[in-house]
Amino acid sequence: MGVRDIIEGKKQWRAHMARVKALPSDYEIVYKEIQKYYFKVGPIDLLNGSLLADLLDFFEGGVADGKGVLELIGEDVAAFADDLIKDSRTFAEVHQESVARKLGTAEK
């Protein structure tokens, strides 16, 4: 990854976050909480950039339809966030598997 790639990535991230800040405050709060959760959990799909971009597109669609964020995703924000990544591997799982292999306790 070169310097130009890093600069372009920062520009894209700033544009993405500008879109987030343009959301109504309830949507922005929920988006940022989900984002924070994903940064902690570390779904591998987060690297290709589509997970958060797709979530933002979904939220913008909800705003356009005149729905409140909880009307769109349901009352349980954590369950919604988990459901989006239920089939995704996480960096935590990869790390656990690596440690298990090193210790010789990996499932066979």
PDB file of N, CA, C and O in Angstrom, residues 7-82:
ATOM      1  N   ILE A   7      -3.698   8.048   1.329  1.00  0.00           N
ATOM      2  CA  ILE A   7      -4.380   9.343   1.204  1.00  0.00           C
ATOM      3  C   ILE A   7      -5.782   9.153   0.639  1.00  0.00           C
ATOM      4  O   ILE A   7      -6.747   9.736   1.136  1.00  0.00           O
ATOM      5  N   GLU A   8      -5.911   8.316  -0.386  1.00  0.00           N
ATOM      6  CA  GLU A   8      -7.222   8.056  -0.983  1.00  0.00           C
ATOM      7  C   GLU A   8      -8.149   7.388   0.032  1.00  0.00           C
ATOM      8  O   GLU A   8      -9.325   7.716   0.125  1.00  0.00           O
ATOM      9  N   GLY A   9      -7.611   6.463   0.810  1.00  0.00           N
ATOM     10  CA  GLY A   9      -8.401   5.804   1.842  1.00  0.00           C
ATOM     11  C   GLY A   9      -8.909   6.790   2.882  1.00  0.00           C
ATOM     12  O   GLY A   9     -10.063   6.711   3.317  1.00  0.00           O
ATOM     13  N   LYS A  10      -8.054   7.732   3.276  1.00  0.00           N
ATOM     14  CA  LYS A  10      -8.474   8.748   4.236  1.00  0.00           C
ATOM     15  C   LYS A  10      -9.565   9.641   3.649  1.00  0.00           C
ATOM     16  O   LYS A  10     -10.517   9.997   4.342  1.00  0.00           O
ATOM     17  N   LYS A  11      -9.443   9.993   2.385  1.00  0.00           N
ATOM     18  CA  LYS A  11     -10.465  10.816   1.732  1.00  0.00           C
ATOM     19  C   LYS A  11     -11.796  10.079   1.710  1.00  0.00           C
ATOM     20  O   LYS A  11     -12.852  10.663   1.986  1.00  0.00           O
ATOM     21  N   GLN A  12     -11.753   8.799   1.378  1.00  0.00           N
ATOM     22  CA  GLN A  12     -12.979   8.006   1.333  1.00  0.00           C
ATOM     23  C   GLN A  12     -13.596   7.892   2.724  1.00  0.00           C
ATOM     24  O   GLN A  12     -14.813   7.973   2.871  1.00  0.00           O
ATOM     25  N   TRP A  13     -12.766   7.676   3.730  1.00  0.00           N
ATOM     26  CA  TRP A  13     -13.266   7.560   5.093  1.00  0.00           C
ATOM     27  C   TRP A  13     -13.909   8.870   5.551  1.00  0.00           C
ATOM     28  O   TRP A  13     -14.964   8.874   6.171  1.00  0.00           O
ATOM     29  N   ARG A  14     -13.260   9.990   5.249  1.00  0.00           N
ATOM     30  CA  ARG A  14     -13.819  11.293   5.628  1.00  0.00           C
ATOM     31  C   ARG A  14     -15.155  11.531   4.938  1.00  0.00           C
ATOM     32  O   ARG A  14     -16.098  12.049   5.552  1.00  0.00           O
ATOM     33  N   ALA A  15     -15.245  11.168   3.662  1.00  0.00           N
ATOM     34  CA  ALA A  15     -16.515  11.322   2.929  1.00  0.00           C
ATOM     35  C   ALA A  15     -17.589  10.429   3.547  1.00  0.00           C
ATOM     36  O   ALA A  15     -18.746  10.846   3.688  1.00  0.00           O
ATOM     37  N   HIS A  16     -17.207   9.216   3.915  1.00  0.00           N
ATOM     38  CA  HIS A  16     -18.136   8.290   4.560  1.00  0.00           C
ATOM     39  C   HIS A  16     -18.652   8.883   5.873  1.00  0.00           C
ATOM     40  O   HIS A  16     -19.851   8.892   6.129  1.00  0.00           O
ATOM     41  N   MET A  17     -17.745   9.377   6.687  1.00  0.00           N
ATOM     42  CA  MET A  17     -18.138   9.937   7.979  1.00  0.00           C
ATOM     43  C   MET A  17     -18.946  11.218   7.815  1.00  0.00           C
ATOM     44  O   MET A  17     -19.799  11.525   8.653  1.00  0.00           O
ATOM     45  N   ALA A  18     -18.724  11.973   6.749  1.00  0.00           N
ATOM     46  CA  ALA A  18     -19.548  13.153   6.478  1.00  0.00           C
ATOM     47  C   ALA A  18     -20.991  12.721   6.201  1.00  0.00           C
ATOM     48  O   ALA A  18     -21.942  13.388   6.632  1.00  0.00           O
ATOM     49  N   ARG A  19     -21.155  11.605   5.497  1.00  0.00           N
ATOM     50  CA  ARG A  19     -22.496  11.069   5.261  1.00  0.00           C
ATOM     51  C   ARG A  19     -23.143  10.646   6.579  1.00  0.00           C
ATOM     52  O   ARG A  19     -24.337  10.841   6.796  1.00  0.00           O
ATOM     53  N   VAL A  20     -22.358  10.051   7.464  1.00  0.00           N
ATOM     54  CA  VAL A  20     -22.881   9.636   8.775  1.00  0.00           C
ATOM     55  C   VAL A  20     -23.350  10.863   9.550  1.00  0.00           C
ATOM     56  O   VAL A  20     -24.438  10.860  10.124  1.00  0.00           O
ATOM     57  N   LYS A  21     -22.552  11.922   9.544  1.00  0.00           N
ATOM     58  CA  LYS A  21     -22.913  13.135  10.290  1.00  0.00           C
ATOM     59  C   LYS A  21     -24.140  13.818   9.704  1.00  0.00           C
ATOM     60  O   LYS A  21     -24.821  14.567  10.406  1.00  0.00           O
ATOM     61  N   ALA A  22     -24.450  13.550   8.442  1.00  0.00           N
ATOM     62  CA  ALA A  22     -25.632  14.134   7.812  1.00  0.00           C
ATOM     63  C   ALA A  22     -26.918  13.397   8.194  1.00  0.00           C
ATOM     64  O   ALA A  22     -28.009  13.900   7.931  1.00  0.00           O
ATOM     65  N   LEU A  23     -26.791  12.234   8.807  1.00  0.00           N
ATOM     66  CA  LEU A  23     -27.967  11.477   9.248  1.00  0.00           C
ATOM     67  C   LEU A  23     -28.651  12.205  10.403  1.00  0.00           C
ATOM     68  O   LEU A  23     -28.004  12.941  11.148  1.00  0.00           O
ATOM     69  N   PRO A  24     -29.941  11.956  10.600  1.00  0.00           N
ATOM     70  CA  PRO A  24     -30.590  12.467  11.818  1.00  0.00           C
ATOM     71  C   PRO A  24     -29.860  11.918  13.050  1.00  0.00           C
ATOM     72  O   PRO A  24     -29.246  10.848  12.998  1.00  0.00           O
ATOM     73  N   SER A  25     -29.943  12.645  14.153  1.00  0.00           N
ATOM     74  CA  SER A  25     -29.122  12.296  15.316  1.00  0.00           C
ATOM     75  C   SER A  25     -29.362  10.883  15.838  1.00  0.00           C
ATOM     76  O   SER A  25     -28.412  10.214  16.255  1.00  0.00           O
ATOM     77  N   ASP A  26     -30.613  10.390  15.806  1.00  0.00           N
ATOM     78  CA  ASP A  26     -30.852   9.030  16.303  1.00  0.00           C
ATOM     79  C   ASP A  26     -30.151   7.996  15.425  1.00  0.00           C
ATOM     80  O   ASP A  26     -29.550   7.042  15.911  1.00  0.00           O
ATOM     81  N   TYR A  27     -30.172   8.205  14.130  1.00  0.00           N
ATOM     82  CA  TYR A  27     -29.469   7.307  13.213  1.00  0.00           C
ATOM     83  C   TYR A  27     -27.953   7.389  13.418  1.00  0.00           C
ATOM     84  O   TYR A  27     -27.266   6.378  13.416  1.00  0.00           O
ATOM     85  N   GLU A  28     -27.456   8.609  13.572  1.00  0.00           N
ATOM     86  CA  GLU A  28     -26.013   8.792  13.757  1.00  0.00           C
ATOM     87  C   GLU A  28     -25.528   8.087  15.022  1.00  0.00           C
ATOM     88  O   GLU A  28     -24.498   7.404  15.011  1.00  0.00           O
ATOM     89  N   ILE A  29     -26.274   8.222  16.097  1.00  0.00           N
ATOM     90  CA  ILE A  29     -25.891   7.586  17.363  1.00  0.00           C
ATOM     91  C   ILE A  29     -25.864   6.070  17.211  1.00  0.00           C
ATOM     92  O   ILE A  29     -24.896   5.414  17.605  1.00  0.00           O
ATOM     93  N   VAL A  30     -26.903   5.504  16.633  1.00  0.00           N
ATOM     94  CA  VAL A  30     -26.961   4.048  16.463  1.00  0.00           C
ATOM     95  C   VAL A  30     -25.860   3.577  15.522  1.00  0.00           C
ATOM     96  O   VAL A  30     -25.179   2.587  15.796  1.00  0.00           O
ATOM     97  N   TYR A  31     -25.644   4.305  14.418  1.00  0.00           N
ATOM     98  CA  TYR A  31     -24.575   3.924  13.485  1.00  0.00           C
ATOM     99  C   TYR A  31     -23.229   3.889  14.202  1.00  0.00           C
ATOM    100  O   TYR A  31     -22.479   2.928  14.075  1.00  0.00           O
ATOM    101  N   LYS A  32     -22.923   4.938  14.948  1.00  0.00           N
ATOM    102  CA  LYS A  32     -21.619   5.015  15.621  1.00  0.00           C
ATOM    103  C   LYS A  32     -21.456   3.930  16.681  1.00  0.00           C
ATOM    104  O   LYS A  32     -20.351   3.415  16.868  1.00  0.00           O
ATOM    105  N   GLU A  33     -22.537   3.566  17.355  1.00  0.00           N
ATOM    106  CA  GLU A  33     -22.453   2.486  18.345  1.00  0.00           C
ATOM    107  C   GLU A  33     -22.191   1.141  17.649  1.00  0.00           C
ATOM    108  O   GLU A  33     -21.390   0.334  18.131  1.00  0.00           O
ATOM    109  N   ILE A  34     -22.861   0.907  16.533  1.00  0.00           N
ATOM    110  CA  ILE A  34     -22.621  -0.330  15.777  1.00  0.00           C
ATOM    111  C   ILE A  34     -21.193  -0.341  15.246  1.00  0.00           C
ATOM    112  O   ILE A  34     -20.491  -1.356  15.328  1.00  0.00           O
ATOM    113  N   GLN A  35     -20.757   0.780  14.730  1.00  0.00           N
ATOM    114  CA  GLN A  35     -19.388   0.893  14.214  1.00  0.00           C
ATOM    115  C   GLN A  35     -18.376   0.602  15.314  1.00  0.00           C
ATOM    116  O   GLN A  35     -17.431  -0.162  15.113  1.00  0.00           O
ATOM    117  N   LYS A  36     -18.570   1.174  16.487  1.00  0.00           N
ATOM    118  CA  LYS A  36     -17.663   0.953  17.617  1.00  0.00           C
ATOM    119  C   LYS A  36     -17.641  -0.530  17.992  1.00  0.00           C
ATOM    120  O   LYS A  36     -16.581  -1.110  18.249  1.00  0.00           O
ATOM    121  N   TYR A  37     -18.804  -1.144  18.002  1.00  0.00           N
ATOM    122  CA  TYR A  37     -18.911  -2.574  18.311  1.00  0.00           C
ATOM    123  C   TYR A  37     -18.142  -3.403  17.277  1.00  0.00           C
ATOM    124  O   TYR A  37     -17.381  -4.301  17.640  1.00  0.00           O
ATOM    125  N   TYR A  38     -18.310  -3.079  16.000  1.00  0.00           N
ATOM    126  CA  TYR A  38     -17.606  -3.828  14.954  1.00  0.00           C
ATOM    127  C   TYR A  38     -16.098  -3.644  15.048  1.00  0.00           C
ATOM    128  O   TYR A  38     -15.345  -4.574  14.782  1.00  0.00           O
ATOM    129  N   PHE A  39     -15.647  -2.466  15.437  1.00  0.00           N
ATOM    130  CA  PHE A  39     -14.210  -2.255  15.597  1.00  0.00           C
ATOM    131  C   PHE A  39     -13.671  -3.108  16.738  1.00  0.00           C
ATOM    132  O   PHE A  39     -12.531  -3.572  16.692  1.00  0.00           O
ATOM    133  N   LYS A  40     -14.487  -3.350  17.764  1.00  0.00           N
ATOM    134  CA  LYS A  40     -14.058  -4.201  18.879  1.00  0.00           C
ATOM    135  C   LYS A  40     -14.107  -5.675  18.499  1.00  0.00           C
ATOM    136  O   LYS A  40     -13.192  -6.432  18.804  1.00  0.00           O
ATOM    137  N   VAL A  41     -15.192  -6.093  17.878  1.00  0.00           N
ATOM    138  CA  VAL A  41     -15.397  -7.500  17.528  1.00  0.00           C
ATOM    139  C   VAL A  41     -14.471  -7.913  16.391  1.00  0.00           C
ATOM    140  O   VAL A  41     -13.955  -9.014  16.366  1.00  0.00           O
ATOM    141  N   GLY A  42     -14.294  -7.020  15.439  1.00  0.00           N
ATOM    142  CA  GLY A  42     -13.371  -7.264  14.339  1.00  0.00           C
ATOM    143  C   GLY A  42     -13.838  -8.234  13.282  1.00  0.00           C
ATOM    144  O   GLY A  42     -13.111  -9.169  12.945  1.00  0.00           O
ATOM    145  N   PRO A  43     -15.052  -8.039  12.713  1.00  0.00           N
ATOM    146  CA  PRO A  43     -15.439  -8.926  11.610  1.00  0.00           C
ATOM    147  C   PRO A  43     -14.498  -8.713  10.426  1.00  0.00           C
ATOM    148  O   PRO A  43     -14.167  -7.573  10.081  1.00  0.00           O
ATOM    149  N   ILE A  44     -14.037  -9.798   9.835  1.00  0.00           N
ATOM    150  CA  ILE A  44     -13.093  -9.719   8.729  1.00  0.00           C
ATOM    151  C   ILE A  44     -13.690  -8.948   7.560  1.00  0.00           C
ATOM    152  O   ILE A  44     -12.982  -8.236   6.854  1.00  0.00           O
ATOM    153  N   ASP A  45     -15.006  -9.022   7.370  1.00  0.00           N
ATOM    154  CA  ASP A  45     -15.666  -8.288   6.287  1.00  0.00           C
ATOM    155  C   ASP A  45     -15.509  -6.778   6.424  1.00  0.00           C
ATOM    156  O   ASP A  45     -15.736  -6.049   5.470  1.00  0.00           O
ATOM    157  N   LEU A  46     -15.126  -6.314   7.583  1.00  0.00           N
ATOM    158  CA  LEU A  46     -14.949  -4.886   7.794  1.00  0.00           C
ATOM    159  C   LEU A  46     -13.802  -4.342   6.939  1.00  0.00           C
ATOM    160  O   LEU A  46     -13.828  -3.192   6.530  1.00  0.00           O
ATOM    161  N   LEU A  47     -12.828  -5.188   6.629  1.00  0.00           N
ATOM    162  CA  LEU A  47     -11.671  -4.746   5.863  1.00  0.00           C
ATOM    163  C   LEU A  47     -12.001  -4.337   4.433  1.00  0.00           C
ATOM    164  O   LEU A  47     -11.398  -3.420   3.908  1.00  0.00           O
ATOM    165  N   ASN A  48     -12.934  -5.021   3.796  1.00  0.00           N
ATOM    166  CA  ASN A  48     -13.214  -4.689   2.398  1.00  0.00           C
ATOM    167  C   ASN A  48     -14.086  -3.453   2.263  1.00  0.00           C
ATOM    168  O   ASN A  48     -14.340  -2.991   1.164  1.00  0.00           O
ATOM    169  N   GLY A  49     -14.526  -2.919   3.371  1.00  0.00           N
ATOM    170  CA  GLY A  49     -15.239  -1.656   3.363  1.00  0.00           C
ATOM    171  C   GLY A  49     -16.717  -1.727   3.061  1.00  0.00           C
ATOM    172  O   GLY A  49     -17.404  -0.734   3.190  1.00  0.00           O
ATOM    173  N   SER A  50     -17.240  -2.869   2.671  1.00  0.00           N
ATOM    174  CA  SER A  50     -18.646  -2.904   2.273  1.00  0.00           C
ATOM    175  C   SER A  50     -19.608  -2.989   3.460  1.00  0.00           C
ATOM    176  O   SER A  50     -20.738  -2.513   3.356  1.00  0.00           O
ATOM    177  N   LEU A  51     -19.205  -3.547   4.560  1.00  0.00           N
ATOM    178  CA  LEU A  51     -20.110  -3.725   5.689  1.00  0.00           C
ATOM    179  C   LEU A  51     -20.641  -2.390   6.206  1.00  0.00           C
ATOM    180  O   LEU A  51     -21.845  -2.176   6.307  1.00  0.00           O
ATOM    181  N   LEU A  52     -19.759  -1.471   6.525  1.00  0.00           N
ATOM    182  CA  LEU A  52     -20.191  -0.180   7.049  1.00  0.00           C
ATOM    183  C   LEU A  52     -20.849   0.670   5.968  1.00  0.00           C
ATOM    184  O   LEU A  52     -21.808   1.397   6.240  1.00  0.00           O
ATOM    185  N   ALA A  53     -20.350   0.591   4.744  1.00  0.00           N
ATOM    186  CA  ALA A  53     -20.960   1.339   3.645  1.00  0.00           C
ATOM    187  C   ALA A  53     -22.381   0.844   3.377  1.00  0.00           C
ATOM    188  O   ALA A  53     -23.295   1.652   3.162  1.00  0.00           O
ATOM    189  N   ASP A  54     -22.567  -0.462   3.419  1.00  0.00           N
ATOM    190  CA  ASP A  54     -23.907  -1.027   3.220  1.00  0.00           C
ATOM    191  C   ASP A  54     -24.849  -0.631   4.357  1.00  0.00           C
ATOM    192  O   ASP A  54     -26.021  -0.333   4.125  1.00  0.00           O
ATOM    193  N   LEU A  55     -24.337  -0.619   5.572  1.00  0.00           N
ATOM    194  CA  LEU A  55     -25.136  -0.196   6.717  1.00  0.00           C
ATOM    195  C   LEU A  55     -25.554   1.266   6.555  1.00  0.00           C
ATOM    196  O   LEU A  55     -26.712   1.616   6.778  1.00  0.00           O
ATOM    197  N   LEU A  56     -24.629   2.097   6.124  1.00  0.00           N
ATOM    198  CA  LEU A  56     -24.937   3.511   5.922  1.00  0.00           C
ATOM    199  C   LEU A  56     -25.975   3.690   4.817  1.00  0.00           C
ATOM    200  O   LEU A  56     -26.915   4.469   4.966  1.00  0.00           O
ATOM    201  N   ASP A  57     -25.825   2.950   3.726  1.00  0.00           N
ATOM    202  CA  ASP A  57     -26.825   3.002   2.646  1.00  0.00           C
ATOM    203  C   ASP A  57     -28.206   2.603   3.169  1.00  0.00           C
ATOM    204  O   ASP A  57     -29.219   3.233   2.848  1.00  0.00           O
ATOM    205  N   PHE A  58     -28.248   1.545   3.980  1.00  0.00           N
ATOM    206  CA  PHE A  58     -29.496   1.062   4.568  1.00  0.00           C
ATOM    207  C   PHE A  58     -30.129   2.141   5.453  1.00  0.00           C
ATOM    208  O   PHE A  58     -31.325   2.405   5.382  1.00  0.00           O
ATOM    209  N   PHE A  59     -29.306   2.793   6.276  1.00  0.00           N
ATOM    210  CA  PHE A  59     -29.800   3.853   7.143  1.00  0.00           C
ATOM    211  C   PHE A  59     -30.304   5.040   6.331  1.00  0.00           C
ATOM    212  O   PHE A  59     -31.343   5.616   6.642  1.00  0.00           O
ATOM    213  N   GLU A  60     -29.575   5.420   5.294  1.00  0.00           N
ATOM    214  CA  GLU A  60     -30.019   6.530   4.457  1.00  0.00           C
ATOM    215  C   GLU A  60     -31.349   6.204   3.783  1.00  0.00           C
ATOM    216  O   GLU A  60     -32.201   7.083   3.628  1.00  0.00           O
ATOM    217  N   GLY A  61     -31.547   4.953   3.415  1.00  0.00           N
ATOM    218  CA  GLY A  61     -32.818   4.520   2.848  1.00  0.00           C
ATOM    219  C   GLY A  61     -33.940   4.640   3.864  1.00  0.00           C
ATOM    220  O   GLY A  61     -35.062   5.039   3.527  1.00  0.00           O
ATOM    221  N   GLY A  62     -33.659   4.295   5.107  1.00  0.00           N
ATOM    222  CA  GLY A  62     -34.649   4.430   6.175  1.00  0.00           C
ATOM    223  C   GLY A  62     -35.035   5.881   6.402  1.00  0.00           C
ATOM    224  O   GLY A  62     -36.211   6.199   6.601  1.00  0.00           O
ATOM    225  N   VAL A  63     -34.042   6.757   6.354  1.00  0.00           N
ATOM    226  CA  VAL A  63     -34.311   8.189   6.495  1.00  0.00           C
ATOM    227  C   VAL A  63     -35.193   8.660   5.344  1.00  0.00           C
ATOM    228  O   VAL A  63     -36.187   9.372   5.551  1.00  0.00           O
ATOM    229  N   ALA A  64     -34.847   8.251   4.123  1.00  0.00           N
ATOM    230  CA  ALA A  64     -35.619   8.651   2.939  1.00  0.00           C
ATOM    231  C   ALA A  64     -37.065   8.159   3.016  1.00  0.00           C
ATOM    232  O   ALA A  64     -37.979   8.831   2.529  1.00  0.00           O
ATOM    233  N   ASP A  65     -37.258   7.004   3.645  1.00  0.00           N
ATOM    234  CA  ASP A  65     -38.607   6.450   3.799  1.00  0.00           C
ATOM    235  C   ASP A  65     -39.355   7.055   4.989  1.00  0.00           C
ATOM    236  O   ASP A  65     -40.507   6.700   5.240  1.00  0.00           O
ATOM    237  N   GLY A  66     -38.687   7.923   5.739  1.00  0.00           N
ATOM    238  CA  GLY A  66     -39.323   8.586   6.870  1.00  0.00           C
ATOM    239  C   GLY A  66     -39.465   7.722   8.103  1.00  0.00           C
ATOM    240  O   GLY A  66     -40.296   7.996   8.965  1.00  0.00           O
ATOM    241  N   LYS A  67     -38.645   6.684   8.213  1.00  0.00           N
ATOM    242  CA  LYS A  67     -38.716   5.790   9.374  1.00  0.00           C
ATOM    243  C   LYS A  67     -37.708   6.214  10.440  1.00  0.00           C
ATOM    244  O   LYS A  67     -36.626   6.700  10.122  1.00  0.00           O
ATOM    245  N   GLY A  68     -38.050   5.973  11.684  1.00  0.00           N
ATOM    246  CA  GLY A  68     -37.095   6.147  12.770  1.00  0.00           C
ATOM    247  C   GLY A  68     -36.130   4.975  12.766  1.00  0.00           C
ATOM    248  O   GLY A  68     -36.438   3.896  12.251  1.00  0.00           O
ATOM    249  N   VAL A  69     -34.975   5.160  13.338  1.00  0.00           N
ATOM    250  CA  VAL A  69     -33.946   4.119  13.281  1.00  0.00           C
ATOM    251  C   VAL A  69     -34.401   2.829  13.967  1.00  0.00           C
ATOM    252  O   VAL A  69     -34.165   1.731  13.450  1.00  0.00           O
ATOM    253  N   LEU A  70     -35.069   2.939  15.109  1.00  0.00           N
ATOM    254  CA  LEU A  70     -35.508   1.722  15.800  1.00  0.00           C
ATOM    255  C   LEU A  70     -36.674   1.062  15.080  1.00  0.00           C
ATOM    256  O   LEU A  70     -36.841  -0.159  15.156  1.00  0.00           O
ATOM    257  N   GLU A  71     -37.447   1.841  14.363  1.00  0.00           N
ATOM    258  CA  GLU A  71     -38.503   1.281  13.526  1.00  0.00           C
ATOM    259  C   GLU A  71     -37.882   0.466  12.378  1.00  0.00           C
ATOM    260  O   GLU A  71     -38.408  -0.562  11.969  1.00  0.00           O
ATOM    261  N   LEU A  72     -36.730   0.924  11.919  1.00  0.00           N
ATOM    262  CA  LEU A  72     -36.032   0.265  10.813  1.00  0.00           C
ATOM    263  C   LEU A  72     -35.323  -1.013  11.257  1.00  0.00           C
ATOM    264  O   LEU A  72     -35.410  -2.040  10.579  1.00  0.00           O
ATOM    265  N   ILE A  73     -34.624  -0.958  12.391  1.00  0.00           N
ATOM    266  CA  ILE A  73     -33.782  -2.095  12.790  1.00  0.00           C
ATOM    267  C   ILE A  73     -34.349  -2.897  13.953  1.00  0.00           C
ATOM    268  O   ILE A  73     -33.839  -3.977  14.245  1.00  0.00           O
ATOM    269  N   GLY A  74     -35.341  -2.371  14.636  1.00  0.00           N
ATOM    270  CA  GLY A  74     -35.888  -3.053  15.799  1.00  0.00           C
ATOM    271  C   GLY A  74     -35.339  -2.455  17.076  1.00  0.00           C
ATOM    272  O   GLY A  74     -34.396  -1.662  17.061  1.00  0.00           O
ATOM    273  N   GLU A  75     -35.915  -2.855  18.187  1.00  0.00           N
ATOM    274  CA  GLU A  75     -35.551  -2.304  19.491  1.00  0.00           C
ATOM    275  C   GLU A  75     -34.185  -2.780  19.989  1.00  0.00           C
ATOM    276  O   GLU A  75     -33.524  -2.104  20.753  1.00  0.00           O
ATOM    277  N   ASP A  76     -33.763  -3.964  19.569  1.00  0.00           N
ATOM    278  CA  ASP A  76     -32.516  -4.546  20.062  1.00  0.00           C
ATOM    279  C   ASP A  76     -31.382  -4.277  19.072  1.00  0.00           C
ATOM    280  O   ASP A  76     -31.154  -5.040  18.133  1.00  0.00           O
ATOM    281  N   VAL A  77     -30.683  -3.175  19.315  1.00  0.00           N
ATOM    282  CA  VAL A  77     -29.605  -2.756  18.406  1.00  0.00           C
ATOM    283  C   VAL A  77     -28.485  -3.795  18.372  1.00  0.00           C
ATOM    284  O   VAL A  77     -27.943  -4.108  17.307  1.00  0.00           O
ATOM    285  N   ALA A  78     -28.151  -4.361  19.510  1.00  0.00           N
ATOM    286  CA  ALA A  78     -27.077  -5.360  19.572  1.00  0.00           C
ATOM    287  C   ALA A  78     -27.430  -6.592  18.748  1.00  0.00           C
ATOM    288  O   ALA A  78     -26.583  -7.124  18.024  1.00  0.00           O
ATOM    289  N   ALA A  79     -28.671  -7.044  18.845  1.00  0.00           N
ATOM    290  CA  ALA A  79     -29.094  -8.213  18.068  1.00  0.00           C
ATOM    291  C   ALA A  79     -29.036  -7.911  16.573  1.00  0.00           C
ATOM    292  O   ALA A  79     -28.620  -8.756  15.775  1.00  0.00           O
ATOM    293  N   PHE A  80     -29.430  -6.702  16.195  1.00  0.00           N
ATOM    294  CA  PHE A  80     -29.350  -6.299  14.793  1.00  0.00           C
ATOM    295  C   PHE A  80     -27.901  -6.330  14.311  1.00  0.00           C
ATOM    296  O   PHE A  80     -27.594  -6.877  13.253  1.00  0.00           O
ATOM    297  N   ALA A  81     -26.998  -5.740  15.103  1.00  0.00           N
ATOM    298  CA  ALA A  81     -25.579  -5.690  14.733  1.00  0.00           C
ATOM    299  C   ALA A  81     -25.000  -7.095  14.636  1.00  0.00           C
ATOM    300  O   ALA A  81     -24.268  -7.413  13.689  1.00  0.00           O
ATOM    301  N   ASP A  82     -25.330  -7.947  15.599  1.00  0.00           N
ATOM    302  CA  ASP A  82     -24.839  -9.326  15.568  1.00  0.00           C
ATOM    303  C   ASP A  82     -25.384 -10.091  14.366  1.00  0.00           C
ATOM    304  O   ASP A  82     -24.671 -10.886  13.756  1.00  0.00           O
TER     305      ASP A  82
END
